[in-house]
Amino acid sequence: MSVGRVIRISGPLVVAENMLGALMYEMVEVGEDRLIGEINRIDGDKAYIQVYESTSGLRPGEPVYRTGTPLSVELGPGLLTQIFDGIQRPLPIIAGLTNSIFVKRGVKTSSLPREKKWYFKPRKELVGQKVSEGTIIGEVAETSIITHKVMVPPGIRGTLKSIVSEGEYTIDDVIAEVDGETGRTEVKMYHRWPARFPRPFHEKLEPTEPLITGVRILDTLFPLAKGGTAAIPGPFGSGKTVTLHSLAKWSDANVVVYVGCGERGNEMTEVLEKFPEYTDPWTGKPLMERTILIANTSNMPVAAREASIYVGITMAEYYRDMGYNVLLVADSTSRWAEALREIGGRLGEMPAEEGFPSYLASRIAEFYERAGRVIAKGDPSRVGSVTVVGAVSPPGGDFTEPVVMHTRRFIKVFWALDASLAYSRHYPAINWLMSYSGYIDTVSQWWSEKVGKDWLKLREKAMNILLREDSLREIVRLMGTEGLSEQDKAVLLIAKIIKDGFLKQHAYDKIDAFSAPRKQYLLLKAIINIYQKILEIINAGKATVAIIEEEMQPLFSELIRARYTIPNEQAELIQKLEDKIIDRLAFIAAR
Amino acid sequence: MSYAESLGKKIVTSLTGIKGPLIFVKGASGVAFDEVVEIELYNGEKRRGRVLEVFRDLAVVQVFEGTTGISLTGTKVRFLGKTFELPVSESMLGRIFNALGEPVDGGPPVVGEEWRDVNGEPLNPAVRAYPNDFIQTGISAIDGMNTLVRGQKLPIFSGSGLPHNMLAAQIAKQATVRGEAEGFAVVFAAIGIKFEEAVFFKKFFEKTGALSRTAMFFTLANDPPMLRLLTPRTALTLAEYLAYERDMHVLAILTDMSNYAEALREISAAREEVPGRQGYPGYMYSDLATIYERAGRVRNKKGSITQMPILTMPNDDITHPIPDLTGYITEGQIVLDRRLYNMGIYPPINVLMSLSRLMKEGIGPGKTREDHANVSDQLYAAYSKAQEVRGLAMIIGEESLTSRDKRYLRFAEAFETRFLNQGVNENRSIEKTLDIAWEVLSLLPEEELTSIKPEYITKYYKKKGA
Ligand SMILES: Nc1ncnc2c1ncn2[C@@H]1O[C@H](COP(=O)(O)OP(=O)(O)O)[C@@H](O)[C@H]1O
Ligand SMILES: [Mg+2]
């Protein structure tokens, strides 16, 4: 391939000439330092290149080398537990290679470990059989949680000519040969896939199961489904990152891909330092063993930030294809959109709303479209899913700005964070009036079968109390509590208990942080049953809400504290507490 | 860099245009992006700048000191063949510099132990160490409810006329990590501030004896915008050297970042870039991040950089792009409040809007006290509830409130006058801060304290009459 020549440099944008034949989205190496870049516009023999590293010191006349391939992700064992930058360079290895605390430019290293030996178990029975893309030909225990399924890479089909016997191999070793129409292909434990293209699957299915997160307001009020999509928008400090961390820690996904896209360095460090200490509540193993981190922090080059989202979702799809339920969280999609805006601006594209390029909406749509529950290709038949949750960081917390607006069109769950809840330290600061979930009916069957028959009804009751409370608050704000009926006062009382004792959840409290479905259910049931009892008493004129409140305060406090005093394993104690409270109410009524 | 070094470098004399802080230079082959240039005016005056863009032999150069007095003819531009580097050394402590790192205190030039690119490089997220050493500032609203830790970036969001300078100075004076003898080295960047303000800090550091471990970088309000963009970068370049090569704990105070943002807007406008919100460029978030993210701790290194940027919110509006983008990058914010200030409360910290994101790792048994986290949560919950009650009292009158609500009013008042309020020289220990917190929380009925574990209530709650 011919070598191009740099003619223009403007920040991360480099224009090179003598690039005839270059491909759109082809990776190139720019300058003597061979900085990594990607072609994103071609004009005659000129190619416009976004460079993923700082271009400081680059000069016109320096060479541009083509690679002939688009931005690709190395997929194979060794992804889990690793932290990569936005273009899949392993950051700890870069630190070691450069012996520097800073990310240096032009560092080249392979994404996956080359020398590491993996114990490969082949599916010997496949020799002589027809295989095609996605067919599992063997497996490797990648971590103590995840068995890595080695699949025939996309685009390959034919007869399995040979496969190595059980033993230790590196990813560069040939482990199988496939005879196809165009000849023999060697298969290794890894392959490369272009990040910007969705990986193939056999068939897309509707999500059916909830993704349990252990966060009560999410699971009970605004549930997410495995293979679904959610957005969590909110101003700074409202709890986007903490919520995403909770999801990454506690949700019942098999694999978690955490993309730190243009956010803080310390938030990645927190995951790196804390996850190895936590155990996955579902497997009892260290959390890191199911986690992949992608870190392109706010101070790292903006072009790689744009790429990081695609690199992350490609990895997620890869584990989906093995038959796993994968959760991808992206913090924050706004920074990714801003990277698009910055790159578009440098290319001189016509800006649409707020300077964002006109294709913003379609890029957002394409991204969320890569979520889903699918039947994977190849044998044996298996179902996997990618659930996508994206944080959105609107300027000034304004939900009418373009990224929030467009995102809403393509997601089914909306967790709206609210600054005023955050100011009063009501965490998670998810506004129950503005949030919604399109999966309530989808997941209610699971809840009623596995946890409690009346789940849907309890949820509805709780929502109604909260809705009613909101309109009552408006009245109280104008006129005080004087004019309220006893029934209304009961609503206010119970709404307070729901808010303080159920919706509030402390992400850093040992007991409160993760609430098992059973505990969520029992807590909600207790609160609703108590409400019914109170209604019964006041309707019969046996006591007033004021009296009940006065006398019951210590017990109500105990109920409010139950979320962090009663651990999941002893959830049945909630039932006991409920009985105690109901008895006490009955006693008051009987006087 | 020294001027002597520029000798022998390529000199170009053909300027094709001048616009705002930019000059357009032709015939400069082999010029590097971001390269530093020296501009010699017809009268021999020398200025510096950097290459913003190159297109074949055409270079766009941003002149640090501004283009006033530059003419298309008679100007010589020397390309120095490298990016802007600062000589750094420990001996810079105790000295005062301009934005380019040149001494302006009449002292000798700096002999650099090392030269460093002022733009810095991104810290590798994999080598960071999570900040978790409690810094006692002696200020209750901060230590008790918005705890600062070593390596954090925690800005002060202020308004014009509010006492942010006093507060920053008090923090710089009082900040200690308990059990450690060695204090902080201070790197102070004055970004486009008024002369009196700069003098205030200088005098303060002199008076408190801190000057010998303080390096100050000054650009004043009348300096050109480019210098304002450089100041925090030169300051942080020294900070990084001291922290990571000299094992020091550095406190970097950057004031006023609003002036920085305005300079950024000014230069962006001169470059005719598509403006974002309120005219600030779309890349302001990323640009600010390259400053704020230069704080932290690193594994296997002793030193650290704690950043305290100060900014004034235009019209006290926290949703304005400057505080907004800052808050999206920093690890919390301390918000000053005009209402509290007018009530005579110092420091007038609006705790509800303030936040320290790194607090949780810096507090608790062994660091502060077992009850700290619960107490802080409860103060927040109670004070915000009290705000609601205050609103209600305005409508229905205080006398119509329930007795419980009345206790919230008393709590809020005590919270403001006893907990928040303290003297400019009052340095409270964390125990003292927590004790005052319990005093004011004890104005509320015990059952209201649902954020606090029962065992701490038994231990610390002051029962009436007890
Ligand atoms: N569920 C929670 N439990 C406890 N603290 C929380 C919770 N959610 C948020 N916080 C607090 O709010 C702060 C800001 O949350 P964060 O997720 O970082 O906000 P954002 O990402 O929206 O800027 C955290 O540092 C933490 O102190
Ligand atoms: Mg965040």
Coordinates of C-alpha atoms in Angstrom, one line a residue, chain B residues 232-440:
Chain B
P232 CA -3.3 27.0 35.5
R233 CA -1.3 24.8 33.2
T234 CA 2.1 26.2 34.2
A235 CA 1.0 26.0 37.9
L236 CA -0.1 22.4 37.6
T237 CA 3.1 21.5 35.7
L238 CA 5.0 22.5 38.8
A239 CA 2.5 20.8 41.0
E240 CA 2.9 17.5 39.2
Y241 CA 6.7 17.7 39.4
L242 CA 6.5 18.4 43.2
A243 CA 4.0 15.7 43.8
Y244 CA 5.3 12.9 41.6
E245 CA 9.1 13.6 41.5
R246 CA 9.6 15.2 44.9
D247 CA 7.1 13.3 47.0
M248 CA 5.2 16.4 48.2
H249 CA 1.6 16.8 49.0
V250 CA 0.5 19.8 47.0
L251 CA -2.6 21.9 47.4
A252 CA -3.3 23.7 44.1
I253 CA -5.6 26.7 44.3
L254 CA -6.8 28.0 41.0
T255 CA -8.7 31.3 41.0
D256 CA -10.8 32.4 39.2
M257 CA -11.7 29.7 36.7
S258 CA -14.5 31.9 35.4
N259 CA -11.9 34.2 34.0
Y260 CA -10.3 31.2 32.5
A261 CA -13.5 30.1 30.8
E262 CA -14.1 33.6 29.5
A263 CA -10.7 33.7 27.9
L264 CA -11.4 30.4 26.3
R265 CA -14.6 31.9 24.8
E266 CA -12.8 35.0 23.6
I267 CA -10.2 33.0 21.8
S268 CA -12.8 30.6 20.4
A269 CA -14.7 33.5 19.0
A270 CA -11.6 34.9 17.4
R271 CA -11.1 31.6 15.7
E272 CA -14.7 31.8 14.4
E273 CA -15.6 28.4 15.9
V274 CA -19.2 27.2 16.2
P275 CA -20.2 28.5 19.6
G276 CA -21.9 26.2 22.1
R277 CA -24.1 27.2 25.1
Q278 CA -23.9 30.9 25.9
G279 CA -21.1 31.3 23.4
Y280 CA -18.6 29.0 25.2
P281 CA -16.9 26.5 22.8
G282 CA -18.3 23.0 22.6
Y283 CA -14.9 21.6 23.7
M284 CA -14.9 23.5 27.0
Y285 CA -15.7 20.4 28.9
S286 CA -12.7 18.5 27.5
D287 CA -10.5 21.5 27.9
L288 CA -11.4 22.1 31.6
A289 CA -10.9 18.4 32.1
T290 CA -7.3 18.6 31.0
I291 CA -6.9 21.0 34.0
Y292 CA -9.0 19.5 36.7
E293 CA -8.0 15.9 36.0
R294 CA -4.4 16.9 36.9
A295 CA -5.2 16.2 40.5
G296 CA -4.9 12.9 42.3
R297 CA -2.7 10.3 43.8
V298 CA -0.7 7.6 42.1
R299 CA 0.2 4.1 43.3
N300 CA 3.7 3.7 44.6
K301 CA 4.2 7.5 44.8
K302 CA 4.2 9.4 48.1
G303 CA 3.0 12.8 46.8
S304 CA -0.4 14.0 45.7
I305 CA -2.2 16.9 44.2
T306 CA -5.3 18.3 45.9
Q307 CA -7.0 20.9 43.8
M308 CA -9.2 23.7 45.0
P309 CA -10.4 25.7 42.0
I310 CA -12.5 28.8 42.7
L311 CA -15.1 30.2 40.4
T312 CA -17.7 32.8 40.5
M313 CA -21.1 31.8 39.2
P314 CA -22.5 34.5 36.9
N315 CA -25.7 35.7 38.5
D316 CA -25.2 33.0 41.2
D317 CA -26.5 30.6 38.6
I318 CA -25.2 27.0 39.1
T319 CA -26.6 25.9 35.8
H320 CA -24.4 28.4 33.9
P321 CA -21.9 26.5 31.7
I322 CA -18.9 27.4 33.8
P323 CA -20.0 25.9 37.1
D324 CA -22.0 23.3 35.2
L325 CA -19.1 21.8 33.3
T326 CA -16.8 22.2 36.3
G327 CA -19.2 20.2 38.5
Y328 CA -19.4 17.5 35.8
I329 CA -15.6 17.1 36.1
T330 CA -14.6 17.8 39.7
E331 CA -15.2 15.5 42.7
G332 CA -17.9 17.6 44.2
Q333 CA -18.3 21.3 44.9
I334 CA -18.6 23.7 47.9
V335 CA -21.3 26.2 47.1
L336 CA -21.4 29.6 48.7
D337 CA -24.8 31.2 49.4
R338 CA -25.8 34.8 49.4
R339 CA -28.7 34.4 51.8
L340 CA -26.5 32.9 54.5
Y341 CA -23.9 35.5 53.8
N342 CA -26.5 38.3 54.3
M343 CA -27.5 36.6 57.5
G344 CA -23.9 37.1 58.7
I345 CA -23.0 33.5 58.6
Y346 CA -19.4 32.6 57.8
P347 CA -18.5 30.5 55.9
P348 CA -21.8 30.9 54.0
I349 CA -21.8 27.3 52.7
N350 CA -25.0 26.0 51.2
V351 CA -24.5 22.4 52.3
L352 CA -27.5 21.1 50.4
M353 CA -26.0 22.1 47.1
S354 CA -22.5 21.2 48.2
L355 CA -21.1 17.7 47.7
S356 CA -17.9 15.8 48.3
R357 CA -17.9 12.7 46.1
L358 CA -14.8 11.2 47.8
M359 CA -16.1 11.7 51.3
K360 CA -17.0 8.1 52.0
E361 CA -13.5 6.8 51.7
G362 CA -12.1 9.4 53.9
I363 CA -14.3 9.0 57.0
G364 CA -15.3 6.5 59.6
P365 CA -13.6 4.6 62.3
G366 CA -9.8 5.0 62.3
K367 CA -10.1 8.1 60.1
T368 CA -12.6 10.3 61.7
R369 CA -15.3 8.7 63.9
E370 CA -17.7 5.7 63.6
D371 CA -20.8 7.9 63.6
H372 CA -19.5 10.3 61.0
A373 CA -21.3 9.0 57.9
N374 CA -24.6 8.6 59.7
V375 CA -24.4 12.0 61.3
S376 CA -23.7 13.6 58.0
D377 CA -26.6 11.8 56.2
Q378 CA -28.9 12.8 59.1
L379 CA -27.9 16.5 59.0
Y380 CA -28.7 16.6 55.3
A381 CA -32.0 14.9 55.7
A382 CA -33.0 17.0 58.7
Y383 CA -31.8 20.3 57.2
S384 CA -33.6 19.7 53.9
K385 CA -36.8 18.7 55.8
A386 CA -36.4 21.9 57.8
Q387 CA -36.3 23.9 54.6
E388 CA -39.7 22.5 53.7
V389 CA -41.0 23.3 57.1
R390 CA -39.7 26.9 56.7
G391 CA -41.7 27.1 53.5
L392 CA -44.8 25.8 55.2
A393 CA -44.4 28.2 58.1
M394 CA -44.4 31.1 55.7
I395 CA -47.8 30.1 54.5
I396 CA -49.7 28.9 57.5
G397 CA -47.7 30.7 60.2
E398 CA -45.3 29.3 62.7
E399 CA -47.8 28.9 65.4
S400 CA -49.9 26.5 63.3
L401 CA -47.0 24.1 62.8
T402 CA -47.1 20.8 64.6
S403 CA -44.8 20.6 67.6
R404 CA -42.5 18.3 65.6
D405 CA -42.2 20.8 62.8
K406 CA -41.4 23.5 65.3
R407 CA -38.5 21.5 66.5
Y408 CA -37.2 21.3 62.9
L409 CA -37.3 25.1 62.8
R410 CA -35.2 25.3 65.9
F411 CA -32.9 22.7 64.6
A412 CA -32.3 24.6 61.3
E413 CA -31.5 27.8 63.2
A414 CA -29.1 26.1 65.5
F415 CA -27.5 24.3 62.5
E416 CA -26.9 27.6 60.8
T417 CA -25.7 29.6 63.7
R418 CA -23.8 27.0 65.7
F419 CA -22.7 24.3 63.2
L420 CA -22.1 26.3 60.0
N421 CA -21.1 29.5 61.5
Q422 CA -17.5 29.8 62.8
G423 CA -14.7 32.3 63.0
V424 CA -12.2 33.0 60.2
N425 CA -9.5 31.8 62.6
E426 CA -11.5 29.0 64.2
N427 CA -9.9 25.7 63.5
R428 CA -12.3 22.9 64.7
S429 CA -11.2 19.4 65.2
I430 CA -13.4 16.7 63.6
E431 CA -14.5 15.6 67.1
K432 CA -15.6 19.1 67.9
T433 CA -17.5 19.3 64.6
L434 CA -19.3 16.0 65.3
D435 CA -20.1 17.0 68.8
I436 CA -21.7 20.2 67.6
A437 CA -23.6 18.2 65.1
W438 CA -25.0 16.0 67.9
E439 CA -25.9 19.0 69.9
V440 CA -28.0 20.4 67.1

